[in-house]
Short mmCIF file of C-alpha atoms in Angstrom, two decimals:
data_model
loop_
_atom_site.label_atom_id
_atom_site.label_comp_id
_atom_site.label_asym_id
_atom_site.label_seq_id
_atom_site.Cartn_x
_atom_site.Cartn_y
_atom_site.Cartn_z
CA MET A 206 7.11 70.12 19.25
CA SER A 207 9.94 70.43 21.69
CA ALA A 208 12.52 67.69 22.32
CA HIS A 209 13.17 67.04 25.98
CA SER A 210 15.26 64.01 25.53
CA VAL A 211 16.47 61.66 22.85
CA VAL A 212 16.91 57.89 23.26
CA VAL A 213 18.89 56.16 20.45
CA GLY A 214 17.92 52.39 20.20
CA LEU A 215 20.51 50.04 18.95
CA PRO A 216 19.96 46.32 18.41
CA ILE A 217 22.28 43.86 20.13
CA ALA A 218 22.98 40.26 20.32
CA ASP A 219 23.81 39.87 24.07
CA ARG A 220 22.86 42.11 26.92
CA ARG A 221 25.80 41.18 29.19
CA THR A 222 28.46 41.55 26.42
CA SER A 223 27.08 44.94 25.46
CA ARG A 224 26.68 46.16 28.91
CA ASP A 225 30.29 45.28 29.76
CA PHE A 226 31.79 46.74 26.66
CA TYR A 227 29.87 50.06 27.04
CA ARG A 228 30.96 50.13 30.80
CA ASP A 229 34.68 49.24 30.07
CA VAL A 230 35.15 51.42 26.96
CA LEU A 231 32.98 54.31 27.40
CA GLY A 232 32.61 54.37 31.27
CA LEU A 233 28.79 54.06 30.99
CA GLU A 234 26.79 52.45 33.78
CA ALA A 235 23.24 51.17 33.42
CA PRO A 236 20.95 52.25 36.22
CA GLY A 237 18.20 50.08 37.50
CA GLU A 238 17.32 46.82 39.02
CA PRO A 239 19.02 43.70 37.38
CA ALA A 240 16.77 41.40 35.39
CA GLU A 241 17.10 37.68 35.46
CA ASP A 242 20.33 37.87 33.49
CA GLY A 243 21.91 40.27 36.02
CA VAL A 244 21.76 43.28 33.68
CA PRO A 245 19.39 46.22 34.32
CA GLU A 246 16.12 46.31 32.31
CA PRO A 247 16.00 48.52 30.14
CA LEU A 248 19.64 48.56 29.28
CA GLN A 249 19.72 52.25 28.88
CA LEU A 250 22.92 54.36 29.14
CA ARG A 251 22.96 58.07 29.68
CA LEU A 252 25.44 59.83 27.41
CA SER A 253 24.54 63.43 28.53
CA ASP A 254 21.58 65.38 29.71
CA GLY A 255 18.78 64.62 27.23
CA LEU A 256 20.70 61.85 25.38
CA SER A 257 20.70 58.11 26.08
CA VAL A 258 21.38 54.85 24.21
CA MET A 259 19.06 51.96 24.77
CA LEU A 260 20.57 48.52 23.86
CA VAL A 261 17.71 46.32 22.76
CA PRO A 262 18.04 42.59 22.05
CA THR A 263 17.50 41.99 18.33
CA GLY A 264 14.57 39.69 19.04
CA GLY A 265 12.69 42.59 20.79
CA PHE A 266 13.86 45.26 18.40
CA GLY A 267 10.92 44.61 15.92
CA TRP A 268 8.40 46.50 17.90
CA ALA A 269 10.28 49.68 17.01
CA ILE A 270 11.01 49.07 13.31
CA GLY A 271 7.66 47.58 12.29
CA GLY A 272 8.91 44.49 10.64
CA ARG A 273 11.57 46.22 8.62
CA ALA A 274 14.86 44.35 8.25
CA LEU A 275 17.74 45.22 10.53
CA THR A 276 20.83 46.66 8.66
CA PRO A 277 23.13 43.77 7.83
CA ALA A 278 26.50 43.58 9.60
CA GLY A 279 29.02 45.74 7.81
CA HIS A 280 26.34 48.24 6.54
CA HIS A 281 25.62 51.42 8.56
CA GLU A 282 23.10 54.13 8.51
CA CYS A 283 24.76 56.24 11.17
CA VAL A 284 27.92 56.78 13.14
CA LEU A 285 27.66 58.04 16.67
CA THR A 286 30.31 60.63 17.51
CA LEU A 287 31.64 61.43 20.89
CA ALA A 288 33.26 64.91 21.38
CA ALA A 289 36.79 64.63 22.70
CA SER A 290 38.68 67.40 24.36
CA SER A 291 42.09 66.28 23.05
CA THR A 292 43.87 64.00 20.63
CA ALA A 293 45.09 62.20 23.73
CA GLU A 294 41.43 61.45 24.68
CA VAL A 295 40.67 60.19 21.21
CA ASP A 296 43.77 57.90 21.32
CA ALA A 297 42.89 56.61 24.87
CA LEU A 298 39.13 55.86 23.82
CA LEU A 299 40.32 53.87 20.83
CA GLU A 300 42.91 51.93 22.90
CA ARG A 301 40.25 50.96 25.47
CA ALA A 302 37.99 49.89 22.64
CA ARG A 303 40.89 47.82 21.05
CA ALA A 304 41.62 46.16 24.51
CA ALA A 305 37.96 45.35 24.84
CA GLY A 306 38.12 43.53 21.54
CA ALA A 307 36.48 46.13 19.31
CA GLU A 308 37.27 46.30 15.58
CA ILE A 309 39.11 49.71 14.91
CA VAL A 310 37.41 50.80 11.72
CA VAL A 311 39.54 53.97 11.21
CA GLU A 312 42.74 54.51 13.25
CA ALA A 313 42.91 57.77 14.96
CA GLY A 314 44.38 60.58 12.89
CA GLN A 315 44.10 64.14 11.65
CA GLN A 316 41.18 64.81 9.17
CA PRO A 317 40.02 68.23 7.88
CA TRP A 318 37.27 68.29 10.57
CA GLY A 319 39.48 67.41 13.47
CA TYR A 320 41.42 64.47 15.02
CA THR A 321 39.23 61.43 14.85
CA GLY A 322 39.10 57.62 15.02
CA THR A 323 36.19 55.12 14.78
CA PHE A 324 35.55 51.69 16.20
CA ALA A 325 32.72 49.03 16.11
CA ASP A 326 31.08 47.80 19.22
CA PRO A 327 30.31 44.14 19.73
CA ASP A 328 27.28 44.35 17.44
CA GLY A 329 28.95 46.32 14.63
CA HIS A 330 27.54 49.86 15.69
CA LEU A 331 30.01 52.45 14.70
CA TRP A 332 31.30 54.96 17.29
CA SER A 333 33.74 57.74 16.55
CA ALA A 334 35.67 60.09 18.76
CA ALA A 335 36.62 63.43 17.38
CA THR A 336 38.14 66.77 18.45
CA ALA A 337 36.67 69.93 17.29
#
């Protein structure tokens, strides 16, 4: 089996709030024709060649998880990490997140694996930025 692309699905509460957050903080635009709410459907954001994030309203997320419970707020099974080219890039990303109302979970700072910081999106999904 060869992987041609990966789409990470994340449950969200509000499509417009999430679209605006990802546009303003990460600079990601959702392609496609707008649905009735003015947001493209599906709400899929390309992170890189072969990697996208699909933001799925919680009401429709059940089709993918087979009736299993969503992870409760404040509990996390993964952290999505963005590679940054400099400490200034990490700092700038966390400041954009803070300005957009994100909770800064871990302030930017030096760790054994690099300079890193972590924030939560409007639905509590964790995003980290780190230098190598």
